[in-house]
Every structure is written in structure tokens, then in C-alpha cells.
Amino acid sequence: MSAVAAGPDAATATATATAALDLPDLGAWFAAEPFSVPQADKERALLADLNRLTAHHRRACAPYARVLDAFGHGDGAATSVAGVPMLPVRAFKTHRLASVPDDEVFKTLTSSGTTGAAVSRILLDKGAAALQTKALAHTMRAVLGRDRLPMLLADSAAIVKDRRSFSARGAGVLGMMPFGRDHVFALDADMRLDEAAVRGFLERHGNAPFLVFGFTFMVWLHLYEPARAAGLDLSNGTLVHSGGWKTMVDRAVDPATFRRRLRDDTGLTRMHNFYGMVEQIGSVFLEGPEGDGTLYPPSFADVVVRDPATWEEAAVGQVGVIEVVSALPTSYPGHALLTEDLGVVEGVDDGPAWRGKRFRVLGRVPKAEVRGCSDTVTVPR
Amino acid sequence: MSAPEAVVSRRLVDATTSLGAGPIVSRLDGTRHADAASLLDRMGWDGGASPLRPGDPRAVAFLGRVSHHLLRGAARSHPELVALGYFLRPTELERLLADRAGRTAPDTVVVPRGLVFHVPPANVDTIFVYSWALSLLAGNANVVRLSDRTDGAAARALVDAVRLAAAEADPVVARTQALVGYGHDDAVTAALSEACDVRVLWGGDAAVHRLRGFPLAPGARELTFPDRFSLAVIGAAGYLALDADGRDRLAAGLFNDAYWFDQAACASPRLVVLVGDDAACAATDADLWLRLAATVDRRAYRVETGTAIDKRVATVGLALDGLACAVRWCSNEVVVVDVGAAGFSRVHAGAGTFQVLRLPTLDALVPLLGRRDQTLTHAGLGADELTGLARLLNGRGVDRMVPVGQALTFAAVWDGEDLFEAFVRRVTVRPA
């Protein structure tokens, strides 16, 4: 990314290390403010990085190279982001895919699994793990500012106690905790509002900006409802929440209702939903400040919505299957992934405050009906 | 809901409220039973002789009424139910019985086994009727356990047809034939396994393993239908000798074999083997998939997005595993995977996914086949070649070889087993 100034030593060090592997110079992505890069500039730079990653993973990950060959992707570079070859996210549940030797695997991320379901495994080396942290911090700055604020977690301390068995909730909470200080968990071990703890937090910090983080359904069921009943004032808070709207829609709470009720009953007005997945590190798509539910990709990532009949890129306004791309997955071939979510791009560079593609996640692709004598679904879900 | 369905459902509700309580529910009249013992009691089953005989006209009449309701009712929108309806026509059943009688020696009296317990697969709506019908024709009392998941439109149409026929049937038939559902109740499965003379288990492998944990009585026998795999074998020279109409008919036959149950039936071909020299195989390949794709279009078969994604995951998996030399994504509906020396996969990839293998001779197929392999559909090959292959295989694998287009035609000899035979006992009577 030549158009932006890079910070000195860190960027040079990163550039030297990654140049040795012919990996993209990722330091450059963090120089510009998040959500400030016009789409055309982003796509140009992102395409170059994605092509280098495809070539890198082809060399470093033999199974990935087999996929490229089998699907007819030659050695040549893609001419558009949509032309970069993609893997389905479920490949990381069925296969262990690494572009680094085993002794360099520093951290393994896993998705939460319902009982019996296969779990995704994402292998990170030290560099990729550091990038992930840096990327999240960079993105969150757009909504949290540069200071670490007091943080209220809409969950129970129990969720992070057992370091060995992580659910997505545990990983999410742990991932977000570094962005705040003076953490208080709002729920007790029985998932009930710890009113004393929350009142204490609000007495100490409620008159100045503070953070609230939690999964959407947790915030609604276990924080909002009791907070409303107890008449708590959350008006200085900024809420960051994630986890999908399916369970909420089942309770007839859509994003607009969620926003309105929180505002009316607890005073909370600053809210940012986000969409992400363990399979693509750093890809946290944040709801813009206009608060209408549309999400924006961070600096080093993007979305491509695909027509499920032809798999070509869908037009703006056309619903399709979401593909996510990112310059960050260097230790595993996760830079272009086809998700199992439906979405739609509503506009490009036309948001009131942020640049880039403005899109909406509409929910999971409906599960296909399984037929046949076999009692197991042989393609694991 | 249409009027007849509403009437049937009301009857079911009324029946439920007035006829007992318990985990075992009859799908025919809503009766509930507290346990297996009370179910068997209601059926009049005491471990002795069945009140029906092999070829019992009352059974033939009942199955004839099932056939009638299938061919005239909502079943007509489901081709698999039409096929079942034809199989159950009285003339067909009489022919089957006459054939068996013709092969019975004069010193043999054919009698039923007694009580047969069927556990069909959860998601193939209709297959249970074939084994149940043959067992009933053999004179047995039957308990068929239908999974709660058996609830597709075809299954419901089928159960309705059976229910109507049961209402018209001889009371002895109605009493001795139970279609039941009962959640996860090991005690019931154990008791029925203990009480039966034959147990019929449909797949997959995991279900068979699990159910084998429930012991049978020492004299009882078991039929299992675990995970199976099927393939189509096409002689390239024979294919190329066909004219355009012949090739189109072949493509139509392959479509029926593969797409009826979204390629999930045991007998649906998931591997296509082309036999011949390089040039002939290449020419056959180039022509076959185009014709199949055209047939798919004409029949307006479409896969859902979720299925298309499943197929992507499966084919990427084949590539990751080094089995796929090339994946040709003609459309979401037709995906062709070239496989070779590294072998092929028997894991079900998805509606309209075909692995393709080229072999120079038919004999080269032998070492690649095994016990899992059930149906080999063929085209462009002669009778001698096929018989020769069956002899070379010598039990290694493959239970039936039928022309392309007939993969899903159920026959009384299934998976190498003569079902009717399995359901009777042959008593030798030699006078002094």
C-alpha cells in the first residue's frame, strides 16, 4: 500500500521478515485509519496481497496445492478479488491445513462445536497470532477510541475459567478483554444479573465512557431485561456485540427492536454489532455508526457476495452466499473463504461515515435435507 | 391441509385421547402402548404360530389395497411411491408366489418364521414397505419401527395409504401388522429384539452396530442392510456404437438411477467407470456428461444452495485427500470428479456428484470392488462379459448387475438376499 505512510521500525521489521517468505507486507495495512480506505484503492492493494498469499500457500501447503490443481487454478495471478480461488470454511473442520511446519505452530484456534459436530482447527504461528491481535485492536479503535475504557462483560466469569475447553463465547470474551480495564462480569455463575456487581461498576465508572461487550442473545436476555427491571442507566456505554440474530429473531427481536429498546429502557445509544468467524483471523466486520445493521469490512479484509447458482459475484442488492477475503492468514490457507451465510451488499463507499462495502448478513444458508439410508451425515457439519 | 388429511388427523387425535398411554404409538390408529409386551399382546402375539399363512389371500388383498391407494392418491406426485404401488399389485404378488411355489420340492411345507421386527433407515421414506410386504406375504406378524424423522411428504402419503388399506383389511391382518414409533426407548428395542424370529436392520453401519447390541433369541436370525455403494460401468466402444437416440435414452436412465433420491439410495451410482482404450473413453466422456446435463435441464432438477455447498465441501475434500485429479463443475447439478490410480471414495458426496474412472479392461475393476459394493449398472457390455465379471469377483463384492436405468428397481432378491426366502421356514416332511 504505497499511498499511506507506514510507522517506522515495526513496519520495516515486519516487511523484512515477510519478504523472506514473499508474504505481503502487512504492516502497511495498519497505517491508515480503519474504515477510511476507498474501495478501489483497497481492492487494488488487497488483490496484490491475496495473489501473493495464493502463491505462498500453494508452495507451503501440499493439500491446498492439490485443490488449486484439481479445480484448474493455474499459477497465474487472479485479475480481480472475485477471481482469487476460495476454500469452503468447512474444509477446516475436515482437514488440518497448515502452511508452516508443525514445530512453528504456536496457537490453534478452534470453533465452538455442538456435541458431536466437528470443530474447525486454525493453525497460527507466532507472526500470525501477533497479527490477529494487532488487527483486532486496529479495527476496534474505530469504535472504542484509543484509550482503554472500563469494561462490563455481559457474561459470567465461568465462561473463561476453563482454559482447556473453550466455547466461542469464551474465546470471544477473552479476545475482547484486552480492549478494556477494570473488568466486571455482569452475570453470576447461574447466568443471572449480579446486580451488586453491575451497580458497583456503574457507580465507579458509569458517569464516563465505558465499554460493554457480550453475545447478542446474552446481552438481551441476561443484561437488558434485568437492567431494565432494575432501572440501570447505561447511557455512557458503548456496546460491542456479536453472535448472530437467529435466536433473537425467533423471539421476535430484530436489530431495530434491539436498538430501540436498549436506547429507550437503558439509555444505551452507541452499539456496534459485528460478524466474524474463527476461520479467518482478523476478519471482524463492524456495524457502522449509522446503526442500521449494515456492516463494513476492516482495512485488510473484504466481502464478496456470490450468486449461488453461478458462483459469480452478485450485483449490489442481490442476495447470495458470503465469501470473506483477508490479507492476514499467512500460516494457513484461509485468505479466501466461502462461508455458509447469506448476505447482500447494499452499497459501496456510500456510507455516511465509513468507506468500503456496506453489507448485511441475513442468516445461515438453510441446511439441505439429508436423504438416504445412512444415519450419519457423511460430510460433517 | 386437504380435507382427507384433516379427517385422518382428527381420527388420530381422537384415537390418541381414548386409547391408552405410553411411549409406543401406532402410526395406523394412534393407539398407545406402555411397553413392548402390551403391544405384542394387542397384536395377539404369544410366541406361537402366526394366524396367517405364506401367500395368505387376506395379506395379498391388503397389499393390493395399499397398491390401489398409492396409485390413485397423493402418491402419484412421488415417483418412488408409484414404483412401490406397481410392486404391490396383486398380479405381481401372485406371480412372485407362483414362482416360489414352483421351486418348492414336494416334501417341503413352507411356513412363516413368526414375528419379524423391522428397523428401517430414518430418511429413506419408502424402503420399509418392501421388506415388510415380503414378510407379510410370507405370513408373518410384523412390527415396523418408524423413526420420528420419517416425515417427508412421501412418507406421510405412504402411511396414509397403509392406514386406509388397514381400515379395509381383514381384522387378522390389521391386528398382526404394527407400524409404530417410539422415541429413544432401549427397553422396547430390547424386548422386541428378544421376542422376534427375524430382525431386519437397515443402515447405515452405525445404526446396525448399535442395534446389534440388543440380543436376539438364540433361534432368531437377522438381515442387515448397512452402508452400500454402487457404480455404473459403461463399455466405451458399446456407447460409441449407439446412435443419438440410444445415447439420450442411456443418459435418461442414468438420470433416473442417480437423481431420484438425490443420489443417496444405496443403489444409486456414484462412480462411473468407462472401459476401453484412451480414445474411446475420452470420446464417451466428452459425450456422456453433455447429454446428462441436458437431461437434468429438461427434467428441471435443481439443487438447493445448501446442497451445492455440501458438494463443494465434498469435492474440495477429495482434492485435499489426493483422490481428485480434476473437478469439473459443469453446474451445481452435475459435478464430475476424475479419479485415478489413487483410488476413489465411497463417502456420499451429494446430489449429482460423479467420480469417473477410466480402465482399459473390465477385469481391471475386480481388485477395486469389495463387500460394500451393491449395484453395478451397465451399458455397452455383453452378457458374457458381465457373467465373467461376476465369476471373477466370486463374492468379493457386487450383489446385482442390471442395465442402466434399473438401479432403483426393487426386486425380491435384494443385496444378494432372497427376502421372501429369509422370511419363511421350509419344513421337510418325509413320510414313512
Coordinates of C-alpha atoms in Angstrom, one line a residue, chain B:
Chain B
M1 CA -54.2 -29.3 4.7
S2 CA -56.6 -31.1 2.3
A3 CA -59.9 -32.5 3.6
P4 CA -59.0 -36.2 3.7
E5 CA -55.7 -35.4 5.6
A6 CA -57.6 -33.3 8.1
V7 CA -60.1 -36.1 8.7
V8 CA -57.3 -38.7 9.2
S9 CA -55.6 -36.4 11.6
R10 CA -58.7 -35.8 13.6
R11 CA -59.2 -39.5 13.9
L12 CA -55.7 -39.9 15.1
V13 CA -56.2 -37.3 17.8
D14 CA -59.5 -38.9 18.9
A15 CA -57.8 -42.3 18.9
T16 CA -54.9 -40.9 20.9
T17 CA -57.1 -39.5 23.6
S18 CA -59.2 -42.6 24.0
L19 CA -56.8 -45.4 23.6
G20 CA -54.2 -45.7 26.3
A21 CA -51.0 -44.0 27.2
G22 CA -47.3 -44.9 26.7
P23 CA -44.2 -44.3 24.7
I24 CA -45.2 -46.7 21.8
V25 CA -47.5 -45.0 19.3
S26 CA -49.2 -46.8 16.4
R27 CA -48.9 -44.8 13.2
L28 CA -52.0 -46.5 11.9
D29 CA -54.6 -45.8 14.5
G30 CA -52.9 -43.7 17.2
T31 CA -53.1 -46.4 19.9
R32 CA -50.5 -46.1 22.6
H33 CA -48.8 -48.9 24.5
A34 CA -46.9 -48.7 27.7
D35 CA -44.4 -51.3 26.6
A36 CA -43.5 -54.0 24.1
A37 CA -45.4 -56.6 26.0
S38 CA -48.7 -54.8 25.8
L39 CA -48.1 -54.0 22.1
L40 CA -47.5 -57.7 21.3
D41 CA -50.5 -58.6 23.4
R42 CA -52.7 -56.3 21.4
M43 CA -51.3 -57.9 18.2
G44 CA -52.4 -61.2 19.6
W45 CA -48.8 -62.4 19.5
D46 CA -47.9 -65.1 22.0
G47 CA -44.7 -66.5 20.5
G48 CA -46.6 -69.3 18.9
A49 CA -47.9 -69.6 15.3
S50 CA -48.8 -66.7 13.1
P51 CA -52.5 -66.7 12.2
L52 CA -51.5 -66.0 8.6
R53 CA -50.0 -68.4 6.0
P54 CA -47.5 -67.8 3.3
G55 CA -49.3 -66.4 0.3
D56 CA -52.4 -65.8 2.5
P57 CA -55.1 -64.3 0.3
R58 CA -56.0 -61.9 3.1
A59 CA -52.5 -60.5 3.0
V60 CA -52.5 -60.3 -0.8
A61 CA -55.8 -58.4 -0.6
F62 CA -54.5 -55.9 2.0
L63 CA -51.3 -55.2 0.0
G64 CA -53.5 -54.8 -3.1
R65 CA -55.4 -52.1 -1.3
V66 CA -52.2 -50.4 -0.4
S67 CA -51.2 -50.5 -4.0
H68 CA -54.6 -49.1 -5.0
H69 CA -54.4 -46.2 -2.6
L70 CA -50.8 -45.4 -3.7
L71 CA -51.6 -45.4 -7.4
R72 CA -54.7 -43.3 -7.0
G73 CA -53.9 -40.8 -4.3
A74 CA -51.4 -38.2 -3.4
A75 CA -48.7 -40.8 -4.0
R76 CA -48.9 -40.1 -7.7
S77 CA -46.7 -37.0 -7.2
H78 CA -44.0 -39.2 -5.8
P79 CA -42.4 -41.5 -8.5
E80 CA -40.9 -43.8 -5.8
L81 CA -44.4 -44.4 -4.4
V82 CA -45.7 -45.2 -7.9
A83 CA -43.0 -47.8 -8.3
L84 CA -43.9 -49.3 -4.9
G85 CA -47.6 -49.3 -5.9
Y86 CA -46.7 -51.3 -9.0
F87 CA -44.7 -53.8 -7.0
L88 CA -47.6 -54.4 -4.7
R89 CA -50.3 -55.1 -7.3
P90 CA -52.0 -58.4 -6.7
T91 CA -50.9 -59.7 -10.1
E92 CA -47.3 -59.0 -9.3
L93 CA -47.5 -60.6 -5.9
E94 CA -49.3 -63.7 -7.3
R95 CA -46.6 -64.1 -9.8
L96 CA -43.9 -63.9 -7.1
L97 CA -45.8 -66.5 -5.0
A98 CA -46.3 -68.8 -8.0
D99 CA -42.6 -68.6 -8.8
R100 CA -41.7 -69.6 -5.3
A101 CA -44.3 -72.4 -5.2
G102 CA -42.9 -73.7 -8.4
R103 CA -39.5 -74.0 -6.8
T104 CA -40.7 -75.8 -3.7
A105 CA -40.0 -79.5 -3.5
P106 CA -42.9 -81.9 -2.8
D107 CA -41.5 -82.9 0.6
T108 CA -41.4 -79.3 1.8
V109 CA -44.1 -77.3 3.6
V110 CA -43.4 -73.6 3.6
V111 CA -44.4 -71.8 6.9
P112 CA -43.9 -68.3 8.3
R113 CA -41.0 -67.6 10.6
G114 CA -43.4 -65.9 13.1
L115 CA -42.7 -62.4 14.2
V116 CA -40.5 -60.0 12.3
F117 CA -39.1 -56.8 13.7
H118 CA -38.1 -54.2 11.1
V119 CA -35.9 -51.1 11.8
P120 CA -35.9 -49.1 8.5
P121 CA -33.5 -46.2 7.9
A122 CA -34.6 -42.8 9.1
N123 CA -34.5 -40.9 5.8
V124 CA -35.5 -43.2 3.0
D125 CA -39.2 -42.9 3.2
T126 CA -40.4 -46.0 1.4
I127 CA -38.0 -48.8 1.6
F128 CA -39.5 -50.3 4.7
V129 CA -42.6 -51.3 2.8
Y130 CA -40.7 -53.7 0.5
S131 CA -39.3 -55.8 3.3
W132 CA -42.5 -55.5 5.3
A133 CA -44.6 -56.5 2.4
L134 CA -42.5 -59.6 1.6
S135 CA -42.5 -60.6 5.2
L136 CA -46.3 -60.2 5.3
L137 CA -46.6 -62.2 2.1
A138 CA -44.6 -64.9 3.9
G139 CA -47.3 -65.0 6.6
N140 CA -45.5 -63.2 9.4
A141 CA -46.7 -60.8 12.1
N142 CA -44.7 -57.7 11.7
V143 CA -43.6 -54.7 13.9
V144 CA -42.1 -51.9 11.9
R145 CA -40.4 -49.2 13.9
L146 CA -40.7 -45.9 12.0
S147 CA -38.3 -43.2 13.0
D148 CA -39.7 -39.8 14.0
R149 CA -37.6 -38.4 11.2
T150 CA -39.6 -40.3 8.7
D151 CA -41.8 -37.4 8.0
G152 CA -41.3 -36.3 4.4
A153 CA -44.2 -35.8 2.1
A154 CA -43.8 -39.2 0.5
A155 CA -43.6 -40.9 3.9
R156 CA -46.8 -39.3 5.0
A157 CA -48.6 -40.2 1.8
L158 CA -47.4 -43.7 2.2
V159 CA -48.6 -44.1 5.8
D160 CA -51.9 -42.6 4.8
A161 CA -52.3 -45.2 2.1
V162 CA -51.4 -48.0 4.5
R163 CA -53.8 -46.6 7.1
L164 CA -56.7 -46.6 4.6
A165 CA -55.9 -50.1 3.5
A166 CA -55.7 -51.3 7.1
A167 CA -59.2 -50.0 7.8
E168 CA -60.5 -52.1 4.9
A169 CA -58.4 -55.2 5.6
D170 CA -59.3 -58.4 7.3
P171 CA -59.1 -57.9 11.1
V172 CA -56.5 -60.6 11.4
V173 CA -54.2 -58.7 9.0
A174 CA -54.9 -55.3 10.7
R175 CA -54.2 -56.8 14.1
T176 CA -50.9 -58.5 13.3
Q177 CA -49.2 -55.7 11.4
A178 CA -47.9 -52.8 13.6
L179 CA -46.3 -49.6 12.3
V180 CA -45.1 -47.9 15.4
G181 CA -42.9 -45.1 16.6
Y182 CA -41.3 -44.8 20.0
G183 CA -38.6 -42.2 20.7
H184 CA -35.3 -43.4 22.3
D185 CA -36.5 -46.4 24.3
D186 CA -33.9 -49.1 24.6
A187 CA -36.2 -51.3 26.7
V188 CA -38.7 -51.5 23.9
T189 CA -36.0 -52.3 21.3
A190 CA -34.6 -54.9 23.6
A191 CA -37.9 -56.6 24.2
L192 CA -38.9 -56.6 20.5
S193 CA -35.4 -58.0 19.6
E194 CA -35.8 -60.7 22.2
A195 CA -39.3 -61.6 21.0
C196 CA -38.8 -61.7 17.3
D197 CA -37.9 -64.5 15.0
V198 CA -36.3 -62.3 12.4
R199 CA -34.9 -58.8 12.8
V200 CA -34.3 -56.6 9.7
L201 CA -31.9 -53.7 10.1
W202 CA -31.4 -51.0 7.6
G203 CA -28.3 -48.8 7.6
G204 CA -26.1 -47.2 8.0
D205 CA -23.2 -49.0 9.6
A206 CA -23.5 -47.1 12.9
A207 CA -27.2 -48.0 13.2
V208 CA -26.5 -51.7 12.5
H209 CA -23.7 -51.7 15.1
R210 CA -25.9 -50.0 17.7
L211 CA -28.9 -52.3 17.1
R212 CA -26.7 -55.4 17.2
G213 CA -26.1 -54.6 20.8
F214 CA -29.6 -55.8 21.5
P215 CA -29.5 -59.6 21.6
L216 CA -31.8 -61.8 19.6
A217 CA -33.3 -65.1 20.9
P218 CA -30.9 -67.9 20.1
G219 CA -33.0 -69.3 17.2
A220 CA -33.7 -66.0 15.6
R221 CA -31.9 -64.6 12.5
E222 CA -31.0 -61.2 11.3
L223 CA -30.9 -59.4 8.0
T224 CA -28.8 -56.3 7.7
F225 CA -28.6 -53.7 5.0
P226 CA -25.6 -51.5 6.0
D227 CA -23.8 -48.7 4.1
R228 CA -23.6 -49.7 0.4
F229 CA -22.0 -48.2 -2.6
S230 CA -23.0 -48.5 -6.3
L231 CA -21.5 -47.8 -9.6
A232 CA -22.2 -47.6 -13.3
V233 CA -19.9 -49.3 -15.8
I234 CA -20.0 -48.3 -19.4
G235 CA -18.2 -50.0 -22.3
A236 CA -16.9 -47.2 -24.3
A237 CA -17.0 -49.0 -27.7
G238 CA -20.5 -50.0 -27.0
Y239 CA -21.5 -46.5 -26.1
L240 CA -20.0 -45.0 -29.2
A241 CA -21.8 -47.6 -31.3
L242 CA -25.1 -46.1 -30.1
D243 CA -26.9 -43.6 -32.2
A244 CA -28.0 -40.2 -30.7
D245 CA -31.4 -41.6 -29.5
G246 CA -29.7 -44.6 -27.9
R247 CA -27.3 -42.3 -26.1
D248 CA -30.1 -40.0 -24.9
R249 CA -32.0 -43.0 -23.6
L250 CA -28.9 -44.0 -21.7
A251 CA -28.5 -40.5 -20.2
A252 CA -32.2 -40.6 -19.2
G253 CA -31.6 -44.0 -17.5
L254 CA -28.5 -42.7 -15.7
F255 CA -30.5 -39.6 -14.6
N256 CA -33.2 -41.8 -13.1
D257 CA -30.7 -44.1 -11.4
A258 CA -28.8 -41.2 -9.9
Y259 CA -31.1 -38.3 -9.2
W260 CA -34.3 -39.9 -7.9
F261 CA -33.2 -39.9 -4.3
D262 CA -30.6 -37.2 -4.7
Q263 CA -28.1 -40.0 -5.3
A264 CA -28.5 -41.1 -1.7
A265 CA -30.0 -44.5 -2.3
C266 CA -27.6 -47.5 -1.9
A267 CA -28.2 -48.5 -5.5
S268 CA -27.6 -45.0 -6.9
P269 CA -24.4 -44.9 -8.9
R270 CA -21.8 -42.5 -7.5
L271 CA -18.9 -43.8 -9.6
V272 CA -18.9 -44.1 -13.4
V273 CA -16.3 -46.5 -14.9
L274 CA -15.5 -46.1 -18.5
V275 CA -14.0 -49.3 -20.0
G276 CA -12.0 -49.1 -23.2
D277 CA -8.9 -47.6 -24.9
D278 CA -8.0 -44.0 -24.2
A279 CA -9.6 -42.6 -27.4
A280 CA -12.9 -44.4 -26.9
C281 CA -13.1 -43.4 -23.2
A282 CA -12.3 -39.8 -24.0
A283 CA -14.9 -39.7 -26.7
T284 CA -17.5 -41.3 -24.4
D285 CA -16.7 -39.0 -21.6
A286 CA -17.0 -35.9 -23.8
D287 CA -20.4 -37.0 -25.0
L288 CA -22.0 -38.5 -21.8
W289 CA -21.8 -35.6 -19.5
L290 CA -23.3 -33.2 -22.0
R291 CA -26.2 -35.5 -22.5
L292 CA -26.7 -35.9 -18.8
A293 CA -26.6 -32.2 -18.2
A294 CA -29.2 -31.7 -20.9
T295 CA -31.4 -34.3 -19.3
V296 CA -31.0 -32.6 -15.9
D297 CA -32.1 -29.3 -17.5
R298 CA -35.1 -30.9 -19.2
R299 CA -36.3 -32.5 -16.0
A300 CA -35.7 -29.2 -14.2
Y301 CA -33.8 -30.8 -11.4
R302 CA -32.2 -28.2 -9.1
V303 CA -30.1 -28.5 -6.0
E304 CA -30.6 -26.2 -3.1
T305 CA -27.8 -23.8 -2.1
G306 CA -27.1 -25.9 1.0
T307 CA -26.6 -28.9 -1.2
A308 CA -24.4 -27.0 -3.6
I309 CA -22.2 -26.0 -0.7
D310 CA -22.1 -29.6 0.5
K311 CA -20.9 -30.7 -2.9
R312 CA -18.2 -28.0 -2.9
V313 CA -17.0 -29.2 0.5
A314 CA -17.0 -32.8 -0.6
T315 CA -15.1 -32.2 -3.9
V316 CA -12.6 -29.9 -2.2
G317 CA -12.2 -32.8 0.3
L318 CA -11.5 -35.2 -2.5
A319 CA -8.9 -32.9 -3.8
L320 CA -7.3 -32.3 -0.4
D321 CA -7.1 -36.0 0.0
G322 CA -5.3 -36.5 -3.3
L323 CA -8.1 -38.6 -4.9
A324 CA -9.4 -36.0 -7.3
C325 CA -7.2 -35.4 -10.3
A326 CA -9.7 -32.9 -11.6
V327 CA -13.1 -31.5 -10.5
R328 CA -15.3 -30.4 -13.4
W329 CA -18.0 -28.3 -12.1
C330 CA -20.4 -28.3 -15.0
S331 CA -23.2 -26.8 -12.9
N332 CA -24.4 -27.1 -9.3
E333 CA -26.4 -30.2 -10.5
V334 CA -23.7 -32.0 -12.4
V335 CA -20.2 -32.3 -10.9
V336 CA -17.7 -34.7 -12.3
V337 CA -14.6 -35.7 -10.4
D338 CA -11.8 -37.5 -12.3
V339 CA -10.2 -40.2 -10.2
G340 CA -7.4 -42.5 -11.0
A341 CA -4.7 -44.7 -9.6
A342 CA -5.0 -43.2 -6.1
G343 CA -8.5 -44.7 -5.8
F344 CA -12.0 -43.4 -5.3
S345 CA -14.1 -42.5 -2.3
R346 CA -17.2 -44.3 -1.1
V347 CA -18.3 -41.4 1.0
H348 CA -21.5 -39.9 -0.3
A349 CA -20.7 -36.6 -1.9
G350 CA -24.0 -35.1 -2.9
A351 CA -26.8 -34.9 -5.4
G352 CA -25.3 -35.2 -8.8
T353 CA -21.6 -35.8 -8.0
F354 CA -20.0 -38.4 -10.2
Q355 CA -16.5 -39.8 -9.8
V356 CA -15.2 -41.0 -13.1
L357 CA -12.6 -43.7 -13.6
R358 CA -11.2 -45.0 -16.9
L359 CA -10.0 -48.6 -17.2
P360 CA -8.6 -50.4 -20.1
T361 CA -10.4 -53.7 -19.4
L362 CA -13.4 -54.8 -17.3
D363 CA -11.2 -57.3 -15.4
A364 CA -9.2 -54.3 -14.0
L365 CA -12.3 -53.4 -12.0
V366 CA -12.1 -56.6 -9.8
P367 CA -9.5 -55.6 -7.3
L368 CA -11.2 -52.2 -6.7
L369 CA -14.5 -53.7 -5.6
G370 CA -15.5 -55.0 -2.2
R371 CA -18.3 -56.1 0.2
R372 CA -19.7 -52.6 0.4
D373 CA -20.5 -52.6 -3.3
Q374 CA -24.0 -53.4 -4.2
T375 CA -25.3 -52.5 -7.6
L376 CA -23.4 -52.3 -10.8
T377 CA -25.5 -50.8 -13.6
H378 CA -24.1 -51.4 -17.1
A379 CA -24.3 -50.2 -20.6
G380 CA -22.3 -51.2 -23.7
L381 CA -21.3 -54.5 -22.2
G382 CA -22.4 -58.0 -23.2
A383 CA -24.0 -60.8 -21.2
D384 CA -20.9 -62.9 -21.2
E385 CA -18.6 -60.1 -20.1
L386 CA -20.9 -59.4 -17.1
T387 CA -21.2 -63.1 -16.1
G388 CA -17.5 -63.4 -16.5
L389 CA -17.0 -60.4 -14.2
A390 CA -19.4 -61.9 -11.6
R391 CA -17.4 -65.1 -11.6
L392 CA -14.1 -63.3 -11.3
L393 CA -15.5 -61.3 -8.4
N394 CA -16.6 -64.6 -6.8
G395 CA -18.2 -62.9 -3.9
R396 CA -15.7 -60.2 -3.4
G397 CA -18.4 -57.7 -3.9
V398 CA -21.4 -56.6 -6.0
D399 CA -24.8 -58.2 -5.5
R400 CA -26.5 -57.3 -8.7
M401 CA -25.7 -56.2 -12.2
V402 CA -28.6 -54.6 -14.1
P403 CA -28.9 -52.3 -17.1
V404 CA -28.5 -48.5 -16.6
G405 CA -32.0 -47.2 -15.7
Q406 CA -32.9 -50.1 -13.4
A407 CA -30.7 -49.3 -10.4
L408 CA -33.6 -48.5 -8.2
T409 CA -36.0 -51.2 -9.3
F410 CA -36.5 -53.1 -6.1
A411 CA -36.6 -56.9 -6.5
A412 CA -37.4 -59.7 -4.1
V413 CA -33.7 -60.7 -4.3
W414 CA -32.1 -57.7 -2.7
D415 CA -28.5 -57.2 -1.7
G416 CA -27.9 -60.8 -2.7
E417 CA -30.5 -62.0 -0.3
D418 CA -33.8 -63.5 -1.4
L419 CA -36.0 -61.7 1.1
F420 CA -39.1 -63.9 0.7
E421 CA -36.9 -66.9 1.4
A422 CA -35.5 -65.2 4.5
F423 CA -39.0 -64.7 5.9
V424 CA -40.2 -68.3 5.7
R425 CA -39.1 -71.6 7.1
R426 CA -39.1 -74.7 5.0
V427 CA -40.3 -77.7 6.9
T428 CA -39.2 -81.1 5.5
V429 CA -42.0 -83.7 5.7
R430 CA -40.9 -87.2 4.7
P431 CA -43.5 -89.9 5.3
A432 CA -42.6 -93.4 6.0

